[in-house]
PDB file of C-alpha atoms and ligand atoms in Angstrom:
ATOM      1  CA  MET A1407      22.149 -20.450 176.620  1.00 62.00           C
ATOM      2  CA  SER A1408      25.854 -21.307 176.692  1.00 80.00           C
ATOM      3  CA  LYS A1409      27.323 -23.283 179.583  1.00 93.00           C
ATOM      4  CA  SER A1410      30.019 -21.686 181.707  1.00 97.00           C
ATOM      5  CA  LEU A1411      32.398 -23.030 184.347  1.00 97.00           C
ATOM      6  CA  ILE A1412      32.379 -20.536 187.201  1.00 97.00           C
ATOM      7  CA  SER A1413      32.423 -22.871 190.199  1.00 95.00           C
ATOM      8  CA  ILE A1414      33.320 -26.561 190.268  1.00 95.00           C
ATOM      9  CA  LYS A1415      29.705 -27.087 191.354  1.00 95.00           C
ATOM     10  CA  ASP A1416      28.648 -26.140 187.814  1.00 96.00           C
ATOM     11  CA  PHE A1417      29.800 -29.636 186.762  1.00 97.00           C
ATOM     12  CA  SER A1418      28.049 -32.769 188.004  1.00 97.00           C
ATOM     13  CA  LYS A1419      30.104 -35.790 189.069  1.00 97.00           C
ATOM     14  CA  GLU A1420      29.320 -37.350 185.658  1.00 97.00           C
ATOM     15  CA  GLU A1421      30.496 -34.242 183.809  1.00 97.00           C
ATOM     16  CA  ILE A1422      33.729 -34.185 185.820  1.00 98.00           C
ATOM     17  CA  LEU A1423      34.436 -37.838 184.961  1.00 98.00           C
ATOM     18  CA  HIS A1424      33.564 -37.147 181.313  1.00 98.00           C
ATOM     19  CA  VAL A1425      36.040 -34.233 181.157  1.00 98.00           C
ATOM     20  CA  LEU A1426      38.758 -36.385 182.768  1.00 98.00           C
ATOM     21  CA  ASP A1427      38.102 -39.053 180.110  1.00 98.00           C
ATOM     22  CA  ILE A1428      38.491 -36.517 177.296  1.00 97.00           C
ATOM     23  CA  ALA A1429      41.693 -35.216 178.897  1.00 98.00           C
ATOM     24  CA  LYS A1430      43.120 -38.739 178.797  1.00 98.00           C
ATOM     25  CA  GLU A1431      42.313 -38.953 175.099  1.00 97.00           C
ATOM     26  CA  PHE A1432      44.056 -35.602 174.492  1.00 97.00           C
ATOM     27  CA  GLU A1433      47.098 -36.671 176.491  1.00 97.00           C
ATOM     28  CA  GLN A1434      47.444 -39.621 174.112  1.00 97.00           C
ATOM     29  CA  ASN A1435      47.035 -37.370 171.072  1.00 95.00           C
ATOM     30  CA  ARG A1436      47.507 -33.686 171.811  1.00 93.00           C
ATOM     31  CA  GLU A1437      47.409 -32.401 168.239  1.00 89.00           C
ATOM     32  CA  GLN A1438      43.708 -31.757 167.680  1.00 90.00           C
ATOM     33  CA  ASN A1439      42.294 -29.246 165.259  1.00 90.00           C
ATOM     34  CA  PHE A1440      38.562 -29.266 165.557  1.00 91.00           C
ATOM     35  CA  LEU A1441      38.192 -25.706 166.884  1.00 96.00           C
ATOM     36  CA  SER A1442      39.703 -24.194 163.760  1.00 95.00           C
ATOM     37  CA  GLY A1443      38.053 -20.822 163.040  1.00 96.00           C
ATOM     38  CA  LYS A1444      37.142 -20.139 166.688  1.00 97.00           C
ATOM     39  CA  VAL A1445      38.583 -17.254 168.705  1.00 98.00           C
ATOM     40  CA  ILE A1446      39.006 -17.532 172.485  1.00 98.00           C
ATOM     41  CA  ALA A1447      39.759 -14.525 174.702  1.00 98.00           C
ATOM     42  CA  CYS A1448      42.108 -14.997 177.665  1.00 98.00           C
ATOM     43  CA  LEU A1449      41.633 -12.023 179.993  1.00 98.00           C
ATOM     44  CA  PHE A1450      44.054 -12.084 182.921  1.00 98.00           C
ATOM     45  CA  PHE A1451      43.498  -9.232 185.376  1.00 97.00           C
ATOM     46  CA  GLU A1452      45.859 -10.959 187.851  1.00 95.00           C
ATOM     47  CA  PRO A1453      49.302 -12.587 187.301  1.00 95.00           C
ATOM     48  CA  SER A1454      49.599 -16.195 186.126  1.00 96.00           C
ATOM     49  CA  THR A1455      52.153 -18.499 184.522  1.00 97.00           C
ATOM     50  CA  ARG A1456      50.604 -21.981 184.409  1.00 97.00           C
ATOM     51  CA  THR A1457      46.942 -21.194 183.987  1.00 98.00           C
ATOM     52  CA  ARG A1458      47.326 -18.612 181.246  1.00 98.00           C
ATOM     53  CA  LEU A1459      50.004 -20.426 179.276  1.00 98.00           C
ATOM     54  CA  SER A1460      48.354 -23.843 179.556  1.00 98.00           C
ATOM     55  CA  PHE A1461      45.056 -22.331 178.399  1.00 98.00           C
ATOM     56  CA  GLU A1462      46.818 -20.646 175.482  1.00 98.00           C
ATOM     57  CA  ALA A1463      48.655 -23.861 174.616  1.00 98.00           C
ATOM     58  CA  ALA A1464      45.369 -25.791 174.850  1.00 98.00           C
ATOM     59  CA  ILE A1465      43.605 -23.308 172.554  1.00 98.00           C
ATOM     60  CA  ASN A1466      46.428 -23.526 170.006  1.00 97.00           C
ATOM     61  CA  ARG A1467      46.475 -27.323 170.119  1.00 97.00           C
ATOM     62  CA  LEU A1468      42.722 -27.353 169.454  1.00 97.00           C
ATOM     63  CA  GLY A1469      43.264 -25.214 166.353  1.00 97.00           C
ATOM     64  CA  ALA A1470      41.553 -22.060 167.694  1.00 98.00           C
ATOM     65  CA  ARG A1471      43.158 -18.632 168.034  1.00 98.00           C
ATOM     66  CA  VAL A1472      43.796 -16.567 171.168  1.00 98.00           C
ATOM     67  CA  ILE A1473      43.205 -12.876 171.883  1.00 98.00           C
ATOM     68  CA  GLY A1474      43.550 -11.190 175.256  1.00 98.00           C
ATOM     69  CA  PHE A1475      45.956  -9.708 177.752  1.00 97.00           C
ATOM     70  CA  PRO A1476      48.272 -11.034 180.505  1.00 96.00           C
ATOM     71  CA  ASP A1477      47.475  -8.030 182.726  1.00 93.00           C
ATOM     72  CA  ASN A1478      45.139  -5.081 182.348  1.00 89.00           C
ATOM     73  CA  ARG A1479      47.727  -2.295 182.511  1.00 92.00           C
ATOM     74  CA  ASN A1480      47.497  -1.756 178.749  1.00 90.00           C
ATOM     75  CA  THR A1481      43.718  -1.915 178.518  1.00 94.00           C
ATOM     76  CA  SER A1482      41.227   0.960 178.562  1.00 95.00           C
ATOM     77  CA  GLN A1483      40.415   0.115 182.176  1.00 94.00           C
ATOM     78  CA  THR A1484      43.369   2.418 182.921  1.00 95.00           C
ATOM     79  CA  LYS A1485      41.290   5.182 181.274  1.00 96.00           C
ATOM     80  CA  GLY A1486      38.312   4.403 183.464  1.00 96.00           C
ATOM     81  CA  GLU A1487      36.409   1.792 181.427  1.00 97.00           C
ATOM     82  CA  THR A1488      34.402  -0.509 183.665  1.00 97.00           C
ATOM     83  CA  PHE A1489      34.873  -4.270 183.968  1.00 97.00           C
ATOM     84  CA  GLU A1490      31.312  -4.700 182.683  1.00 98.00           C
ATOM     85  CA  ASP A1491      31.997  -2.712 179.499  1.00 98.00           C
ATOM     86  CA  THR A1492      35.262  -4.600 178.923  1.00 98.00           C
ATOM     87  CA  ILE A1493      33.365  -7.904 179.020  1.00 98.00           C
ATOM     88  CA  ARG A1494      30.622  -6.556 176.696  1.00 98.00           C
ATOM     89  CA  ILE A1495      33.213  -5.452 174.135  1.00 98.00           C
ATOM     90  CA  VAL A1496      35.241  -8.686 174.190  1.00 98.00           C
ATOM     91  CA  SER A1497      31.991 -10.670 173.844  1.00 98.00           C
ATOM     92  CA  GLY A1498      31.586  -9.174 170.395  1.00 98.00           C
ATOM     93  CA  TYR A1499      35.026 -10.396 169.296  1.00 98.00           C
ATOM     94  CA  ALA A1500      35.386 -13.913 170.694  1.00 98.00           C
ATOM     95  CA  ASP A1501      33.551 -17.247 170.991  1.00 98.00           C
ATOM     96  CA  MET A1502      34.544 -17.962 174.609  1.00 98.00           C
ATOM     97  CA  ILE A1503      36.143 -16.043 177.495  1.00 98.00           C
ATOM     98  CA  VAL A1504      38.712 -17.429 179.936  1.00 98.00           C
ATOM     99  CA  MET A1505      39.278 -14.969 182.770  1.00 98.00           C
ATOM    100  CA  ARG A1506      41.199 -14.523 186.011  1.00 98.00           C
ATOM    101  CA  HIS A1507      40.497 -11.658 188.373  1.00 97.00           C
ATOM    102  CA  PRO A1508      41.606 -10.749 191.928  1.00 95.00           C
ATOM    103  CA  THR A1509      38.018 -10.053 193.025  1.00 96.00           C
ATOM    104  CA  GLU A1510      35.721 -12.857 194.148  1.00 95.00           C
ATOM    105  CA  GLY A1511      32.540 -13.092 192.073  1.00 97.00           C
ATOM    106  CA  THR A1512      33.803 -11.398 188.903  1.00 98.00           C
ATOM    107  CA  ALA A1513      33.613 -14.550 186.755  1.00 98.00           C
ATOM    108  CA  GLU A1514      29.990 -14.963 187.772  1.00 98.00           C
ATOM    109  CA  LEU A1515      29.356 -11.302 186.995  1.00 98.00           C
ATOM    110  CA  ALA A1516      30.910 -11.770 183.542  1.00 98.00           C
ATOM    111  CA  SER A1517      28.638 -14.756 182.904  1.00 98.00           C
ATOM    112  CA  LYS A1518      25.616 -12.525 183.562  1.00 97.00           C
ATOM    113  CA  ILE A1519      26.838  -9.853 181.140  1.00 97.00           C
ATOM    114  CA  SER A1520      28.146 -12.020 178.307  1.00 98.00           C
ATOM    115  CA  PRO A1521      26.270 -14.515 176.127  1.00 97.00           C
ATOM    116  CA  LEU A1522      29.548 -16.472 175.673  1.00 98.00           C
ATOM    117  CA  PRO A1523      30.728 -19.433 177.758  1.00 98.00           C
ATOM    118  CA  ILE A1524      32.946 -18.111 180.576  1.00 98.00           C
ATOM    119  CA  ILE A1525      35.688 -20.162 182.202  1.00 98.00           C
ATOM    120  CA  ASN A1526      36.768 -18.975 185.640  1.00 98.00           C
ATOM    121  CA  ALA A1527      40.574 -19.183 185.759  1.00 98.00           C
ATOM    122  CA  GLY A1528      40.567 -18.015 189.396  1.00 96.00           C
ATOM    123  CA  ASP A1529      38.554 -15.288 191.171  1.00 96.00           C
ATOM    124  CA  GLY A1530      40.154 -13.967 194.338  1.00 92.00           C
ATOM    125  CA  SER A1531      40.110 -16.496 197.170  1.00 88.00           C
ATOM    126  CA  ASN A1532      36.945 -18.085 195.849  1.00 92.00           C
ATOM    127  CA  GLN A1533      37.281 -20.768 193.153  1.00 92.00           C
ATOM    128  CA  HIS A1534      39.708 -22.157 190.561  1.00 94.00           C
ATOM    129  CA  PRO A1535      37.655 -24.939 188.951  1.00 96.00           C
ATOM    130  CA  THR A1536      40.001 -25.900 186.115  1.00 98.00           C
ATOM    131  CA  GLN A1537      42.820 -26.294 188.650  1.00 97.00           C
ATOM    132  CA  THR A1538      40.528 -28.688 190.514  1.00 97.00           C
ATOM    133  CA  LEU A1539      39.904 -30.717 187.388  1.00 98.00           C
ATOM    134  CA  LEU A1540      43.625 -31.033 186.705  1.00 98.00           C
ATOM    135  CA  ASP A1541      44.214 -31.903 190.363  1.00 98.00           C
ATOM    136  CA  MET A1542      41.603 -34.664 190.055  1.00 98.00           C
ATOM    137  CA  TYR A1543      43.133 -35.870 186.806  1.00 98.00           C
ATOM    138  CA  SER A1544      46.502 -36.055 188.578  1.00 98.00           C
ATOM    139  CA  ILE A1545      44.992 -37.915 191.534  1.00 98.00           C
ATOM    140  CA  LEU A1546      43.263 -40.393 189.214  1.00 98.00           C
ATOM    141  CA  LYS A1547      46.453 -40.967 187.206  1.00 98.00           C
ATOM    142  CA  THR A1548      48.620 -41.563 190.246  1.00 98.00           C
ATOM    143  CA  GLN A1549      46.189 -43.467 192.494  1.00 98.00           C
ATOM    144  CA  GLY A1550      44.188 -45.361 189.853  1.00 98.00           C
ATOM    145  CA  SER A1551      40.935 -44.208 191.494  1.00 98.00           C
ATOM    146  CA  LEU A1552      39.371 -41.118 193.042  1.00 98.00           C
ATOM    147  CA  ASP A1553      37.549 -43.100 195.720  1.00 98.00           C
ATOM    148  CA  HIS A1554      38.295 -43.547 199.440  1.00 97.00           C
ATOM    149  CA  LEU A1555      41.555 -41.564 199.523  1.00 98.00           C
ATOM    150  CA  LYS A1556      43.100 -39.743 202.443  1.00 98.00           C
ATOM    151  CA  ILE A1557      43.705 -36.228 201.151  1.00 98.00           C
ATOM    152  CA  ASN A1558      45.797 -33.979 203.362  1.00 98.00           C
ATOM    153  CA  MET A1559      45.672 -30.291 202.417  1.00 98.00           C
ATOM    154  CA  VAL A1560      48.462 -28.239 203.969  1.00 98.00           C
ATOM    155  CA  GLY A1561      49.105 -24.523 204.306  1.00 97.00           C
ATOM    156  CA  ASP A1562      46.892 -21.592 203.399  1.00 96.00           C
ATOM    157  CA  LEU A1563      43.433 -23.126 203.449  1.00 96.00           C
ATOM    158  CA  LYS A1564      41.792 -19.758 204.074  1.00 95.00           C
ATOM    159  CA  TYR A1565      42.861 -17.803 201.001  1.00 92.00           C
ATOM    160  CA  GLY A1566      43.905 -20.690 198.722  1.00 91.00           C
ATOM    161  CA  ARG A1567      41.078 -20.967 196.193  1.00 90.00           C
ATOM    162  CA  THR A1568      42.332 -24.294 194.825  1.00 93.00           C
ATOM    163  CA  VAL A1569      41.654 -26.120 198.107  1.00 96.00           C
ATOM    164  CA  HIS A1570      38.116 -24.760 198.236  1.00 94.00           C
ATOM    165  CA  SER A1571      37.205 -26.105 194.785  1.00 93.00           C
ATOM    166  CA  LEU A1572      39.047 -29.394 195.407  1.00 96.00           C
ATOM    167  CA  THR A1573      37.278 -30.042 198.715  1.00 97.00           C
ATOM    168  CA  GLU A1574      33.900 -29.584 197.046  1.00 95.00           C
ATOM    169  CA  ALA A1575      34.690 -31.775 194.051  1.00 97.00           C
ATOM    170  CA  MET A1576      36.381 -34.643 195.924  1.00 97.00           C
ATOM    171  CA  SER A1577      33.427 -34.807 198.316  1.00 97.00           C
ATOM    172  CA  ASP A1578      31.644 -36.982 195.739  1.00 96.00           C
ATOM    173  CA  PHE A1579      34.318 -39.691 196.100  1.00 97.00           C
ATOM    174  CA  HIS A1580      34.148 -40.766 199.792  1.00 96.00           C
ATOM    175  CA  PRO A1581      37.301 -38.939 200.903  1.00 97.00           C
ATOM    176  CA  ASN A1582      38.949 -38.765 204.285  1.00 97.00           C
ATOM    177  CA  PHE A1583      40.086 -35.147 204.471  1.00 98.00           C
ATOM    178  CA  VAL A1584      42.794 -33.673 206.687  1.00 98.00           C
ATOM    179  CA  PHE A1585      43.135 -29.888 206.806  1.00 98.00           C
ATOM    180  CA  THR A1586      46.574 -28.934 208.137  1.00 98.00           C
ATOM    181  CA  SER A1587      47.027 -25.226 208.776  1.00 97.00           C
ATOM    182  CA  PRO A1588      47.912 -22.656 211.404  1.00 96.00           C
ATOM    183  CA  ASP A1589      44.914 -21.161 213.216  1.00 95.00           C
ATOM    184  CA  GLU A1590      45.121 -18.007 211.100  1.00 94.00           C
ATOM    185  CA  LEU A1591      44.706 -19.920 207.807  1.00 96.00           C
ATOM    186  CA  LYS A1592      42.079 -22.552 208.582  1.00 97.00           C
ATOM    187  CA  MET A1593      39.621 -23.910 206.034  1.00 97.00           C
ATOM    188  CA  PRO A1594      36.643 -21.497 206.062  1.00 96.00           C
ATOM    189  CA  GLN A1595      33.706 -22.674 208.141  1.00 97.00           C
ATOM    190  CA  LYS A1596      31.322 -22.733 205.164  1.00 95.00           C
ATOM    191  CA  TYR A1597      33.316 -25.578 203.533  1.00 96.00           C
ATOM    192  CA  LEU A1598      33.476 -27.503 206.823  1.00 97.00           C
ATOM    193  CA  ASP A1599      29.714 -27.049 207.263  1.00 97.00           C
ATOM    194  CA  GLU A1600      29.141 -28.439 203.756  1.00 96.00           C
ATOM    195  CA  LEU A1601      31.174 -31.531 204.656  1.00 97.00           C
ATOM    196  CA  THR A1602      29.283 -32.026 207.896  1.00 97.00           C
ATOM    197  CA  ALA A1603      25.948 -31.688 206.099  1.00 96.00           C
ATOM    198  CA  ARG A1604      27.049 -34.388 203.643  1.00 95.00           C
ATOM    199  CA  GLY A1605      28.345 -36.713 206.364  1.00 95.00           C
ATOM    200  CA  ILE A1606      31.952 -36.536 205.117  1.00 96.00           C
ATOM    201  CA  SER A1607      34.692 -37.043 207.679  1.00 90.00           C
ATOM    202  CA  TYR A1608      37.503 -34.562 208.138  1.00 97.00           C
ATOM    203  CA  GLN A1609      40.146 -33.771 210.710  1.00 98.00           C
ATOM    204  CA  GLU A1610      41.969 -30.526 211.365  1.00 98.00           C
ATOM    205  CA  ALA A1611      45.672 -30.560 212.262  1.00 98.00           C
ATOM    206  CA  LYS A1612      48.415 -28.058 213.009  1.00 97.00           C
ATOM    207  CA  ALA A1613      51.639 -30.035 212.524  1.00 97.00           C
ATOM    208  CA  ILE A1614      52.453 -31.488 209.107  1.00 97.00           C
ATOM    209  CA  GLU A1615      53.892 -34.621 210.762  1.00 96.00           C
ATOM    210  CA  GLU A1616      50.517 -35.579 212.274  1.00 97.00           C
ATOM    211  CA  HIS A1617      49.107 -37.186 209.116  1.00 97.00           C
ATOM    212  CA  LEU A1618      52.107 -37.360 206.806  1.00 97.00           C
ATOM    213  CA  ASP A1619      52.640 -41.120 206.971  1.00 97.00           C
ATOM    214  CA  ASP A1620      49.132 -42.304 206.173  1.00 97.00           C
ATOM    215  CA  SER A1621      48.083 -39.768 203.521  1.00 98.00           C
ATOM    216  CA  ASP A1622      47.535 -40.785 199.892  1.00 98.00           C
ATOM    217  CA  ILE A1623      47.711 -37.211 198.636  1.00 98.00           C
ATOM    218  CA  LEU A1624      49.687 -34.428 200.305  1.00 98.00           C
ATOM    219  CA  TYR A1625      48.330 -31.238 198.756  1.00 98.00           C
ATOM    220  CA  MET A1626      50.787 -28.459 199.648  1.00 98.00           C
ATOM    221  CA  THR A1627      49.860 -24.808 199.145  1.00 97.00           C
ATOM    222  CA  ARG A1628      51.599 -21.445 199.138  1.00 94.00           C
ATOM    223  CA  VAL A1629      50.627 -18.802 201.698  1.00 95.00           C
ATOM    224  CA  GLN A1630      48.834 -16.267 199.495  1.00 90.00           C
ATOM    225  CA  GLN A1631      50.765 -13.095 200.280  1.00 91.00           C
ATOM    226  CA  GLU A1632      48.651 -11.040 197.863  1.00 87.00           C
ATOM    227  CA  ARG A1633      45.481 -11.620 199.921  1.00 87.00           C
ATOM    228  CA  PHE A1634      46.907 -10.224 203.195  1.00 91.00           C
ATOM    229  CA  THR A1635      46.168  -6.630 204.178  1.00 90.00           C
ATOM    230  CA  ASP A1636      48.623  -6.752 207.112  1.00 90.00           C
ATOM    231  CA  MET A1637      52.136  -7.852 206.029  1.00 93.00           C
ATOM    232  CA  ALA A1638      53.118  -8.489 209.672  1.00 92.00           C
ATOM    233  CA  GLU A1639      50.447 -11.220 209.713  1.00 91.00           C
ATOM    234  CA  TYR A1640      51.895 -12.706 206.511  1.00 93.00           C
ATOM    235  CA  GLU A1641      55.439 -12.697 207.937  1.00 93.00           C
ATOM    236  CA  LYS A1642      54.169 -14.549 210.994  1.00 92.00           C
ATOM    237  CA  VAL A1643      52.721 -17.499 209.047  1.00 93.00           C
ATOM    238  CA  LYS A1644      54.593 -17.574 205.723  1.00 93.00           C
ATOM    239  CA  ASP A1645      57.067 -20.334 206.634  1.00 89.00           C
ATOM    240  CA  THR A1646      54.867 -22.423 208.926  1.00 94.00           C
ATOM    241  CA  TYR A1647      55.368 -25.525 206.750  1.00 96.00           C
ATOM    242  CA  VAL A1648      58.505 -26.463 204.863  1.00 97.00           C
ATOM    243  CA  LEU A1649      58.456 -30.005 203.470  1.00 98.00           C
ATOM    244  CA  SER A1650      61.885 -31.559 202.953  1.00 98.00           C
ATOM    245  CA  ALA A1651      63.037 -34.948 201.630  1.00 98.00           C
ATOM    246  CA  ASP A1652      64.176 -36.168 205.052  1.00 98.00           C
ATOM    247  CA  MET A1653      60.561 -36.013 206.280  1.00 98.00           C
ATOM    248  CA  LEU A1654      59.380 -38.595 203.741  1.00 98.00           C
ATOM    249  CA  GLY A1655      61.029 -41.735 205.159  1.00 97.00           C
ATOM    250  CA  ASN A1656      57.812 -43.442 206.340  1.00 98.00           C
ATOM    251  CA  VAL A1657      55.196 -42.223 203.879  1.00 98.00           C
ATOM    252  CA  LYS A1658      52.946 -44.605 201.914  1.00 98.00           C
ATOM    253  CA  LYS A1659      54.486 -45.928 198.680  1.00 98.00           C
ATOM    254  CA  ASN A1660      51.585 -44.570 196.620  1.00 98.00           C
ATOM    255  CA  MET A1661      51.671 -41.128 198.274  1.00 98.00           C
ATOM    256  CA  LYS A1662      52.031 -38.203 195.870  1.00 98.00           C
ATOM    257  CA  ILE A1663      52.760 -34.585 196.664  1.00 98.00           C
ATOM    258  CA  LEU A1664      50.673 -32.126 194.685  1.00 98.00           C
ATOM    259  CA  HIS A1665      50.955 -28.344 194.663  1.00 98.00           C
ATOM    260  CA  PRO A1666      49.090 -25.928 192.384  1.00 97.00           C
ATOM    261  CA  LEU A1667      52.320 -23.887 192.179  1.00 96.00           C
ATOM    262  CA  PRO A1668      54.014 -21.445 192.253  1.00 94.00           C
ATOM    263  CA  ARG A1669      55.873 -22.636 195.342  1.00 95.00           C
ATOM    264  CA  VAL A1670      57.844 -20.297 197.540  1.00 93.00           C
ATOM    265  CA  ASN A1671      59.496 -22.090 200.506  1.00 92.00           C
ATOM    266  CA  GLU A1672      56.922 -24.746 201.364  1.00 96.00           C
ATOM    267  CA  ILE A1673      58.573 -27.565 199.365  1.00 98.00           C
ATOM    268  CA  SER A1674      62.379 -27.803 199.447  1.00 98.00           C
ATOM    269  CA  THR A1675      63.966 -28.531 196.104  1.00 98.00           C
ATOM    270  CA  ASP A1676      65.400 -31.770 197.522  1.00 98.00           C
ATOM    271  CA  VAL A1677      61.855 -33.185 197.402  1.00 98.00           C
ATOM    272  CA  ASP A1678      61.768 -32.772 193.607  1.00 98.00           C
ATOM    273  CA  LYS A1679      63.876 -35.901 192.972  1.00 97.00           C
ATOM    274  CA  THR A1680      61.874 -38.155 195.276  1.00 98.00           C
ATOM    275  CA  PRO A1681      59.277 -40.531 193.787  1.00 98.00           C
ATOM    276  CA  TYR A1682      56.596 -38.652 195.736  1.00 98.00           C
ATOM    277  CA  ALA A1683      56.943 -35.328 193.908  1.00 98.00           C
ATOM    278  CA  TYR A1684      54.282 -34.958 191.251  1.00 98.00           C
ATOM    279  CA  TYR A1685      53.741 -31.170 191.005  1.00 98.00           C
ATOM    280  CA  PHE A1686      55.539 -30.598 187.702  1.00 98.00           C
ATOM    281  CA  GLN A1687      53.623 -33.415 185.938  1.00 98.00           C
ATOM    282  CA  GLN A1688      50.486 -32.009 187.569  1.00 98.00           C
ATOM    283  CA  ALA A1689      51.089 -28.651 185.863  1.00 98.00           C
ATOM    284  CA  GLN A1690      51.552 -30.389 182.496  1.00 98.00           C
ATOM    285  CA  ASN A1691      48.312 -32.308 183.017  1.00 98.00           C
ATOM    286  CA  GLY A1692      46.657 -28.886 183.121  1.00 98.00           C
ATOM    287  CA  MET A1693      47.048 -28.443 179.383  1.00 98.00           C
ATOM    288  CA  TYR A1694      45.179 -31.684 178.552  1.00 98.00           C
ATOM    289  CA  VAL A1695      42.458 -30.949 181.079  1.00 98.00           C
ATOM    290  CA  ARG A1696      41.982 -27.411 179.733  1.00 98.00           C
ATOM    291  CA  MET A1697      41.767 -28.782 176.184  1.00 98.00           C
ATOM    292  CA  ALA A1698      39.017 -31.065 177.481  1.00 98.00           C
ATOM    293  CA  VAL A1699      37.105 -28.313 179.319  1.00 98.00           C
ATOM    294  CA  ILE A1700      37.166 -26.000 176.292  1.00 98.00           C
ATOM    295  CA  SER A1701      36.015 -28.809 173.950  1.00 97.00           C
ATOM    296  CA  TYR A1702      33.209 -29.796 176.293  1.00 97.00           C
ATOM    297  CA  LEU A1703      31.918 -26.245 176.817  1.00 97.00           C
ATOM    298  CA  MET A1704      32.122 -25.581 173.071  1.00 96.00           C
ATOM    299  CA  GLY A1705      29.832 -28.577 172.578  1.00 92.00           C
ATOM    300  CA  MET A1706      32.465 -30.491 170.602  1.00 88.00           C
ATOM    301  CA  ARG A1707      32.782 -33.427 173.032  1.00 84.00           C
TER     302      ARG A1707
HETATM  303  N1  LIG B3019      48.232 -22.917 189.691  1.00 69.16           N
HETATM  304  C1  LIG B3019      48.090 -21.687 189.204  1.00 69.16           C
HETATM  305  O1  LIG B3019      46.969 -21.130 189.140  1.00 69.16           O
HETATM  306  O2  LIG B3019      49.259 -21.117 188.778  1.00 69.16           O
HETATM  307  P1  LIG B3019      49.388 -19.711 188.078  1.00 69.16           P
HETATM  308  O3  LIG B3019      49.009 -18.653 189.098  1.00 69.16           O
HETATM  309  O4  LIG B3019      50.800 -19.585 187.626  1.00 69.16           O
HETATM  310  O5  LIG B3019      48.405 -19.670 186.928  1.00 69.16           O
END
């Protein structure tokens, strides 16, 4: 039975640390070729820049080849083919499937249909486990440790799948979490209940200034317009937080600003030149981490 990565909980703490170790090795030498002869399908049913292109770059740097689509408008789903049949067909062509889909649970469904390893590249508001691994790699690189950090997540904590996976994964490292959001976009209760059950401390806040100066990681997020059914609700909350350089005068020296990107208005461009901005390096780290995840799930590392 092949191993898939559907939720970050599919990896133990030891497996996460192992993948981060391999990523470091690949960052030092990114030209690897040991997946020569393999074919990996990248099926993106929802838009992406970073995730799709960093997966494709990772596959190429490992010596494998890519098939797939960046959206499903040119697939036979437009003629009525089901998602299930699409997965069955691709399973006959490839050695692994990377997939993103707007509907929660579809990566898990694919893993039940296909004998191939499946990597969830984002399913609705649910999970984005490879983003979490690259976030953790970025935290480790910038802080020197994953342990005992104050991690302040800001923005759309309701629909933002990256904060859900990251909260679960960082819970193994004695964090002090702050969840900063408007009432409409709070961290879902099920994640808070998990923290309580594990005895992990967290605070909820409304104003970004409340915990800005003692955070180690400021994890900014975009309000996920595509998940709203009522655009008036989106308009009400879309610009709740706008981080600008003049707000960073008293932050900790080691503090880094992460963002899964794309950003809209939540980080002003004047922040980009500050020593706290790390989101572009974070996106580049994604390629090394995805090389590591693919290698591990293929049984090559
Ligand atoms: N972070 C992230 O998932 O970006 P994309 O939507 O561009 O893949």
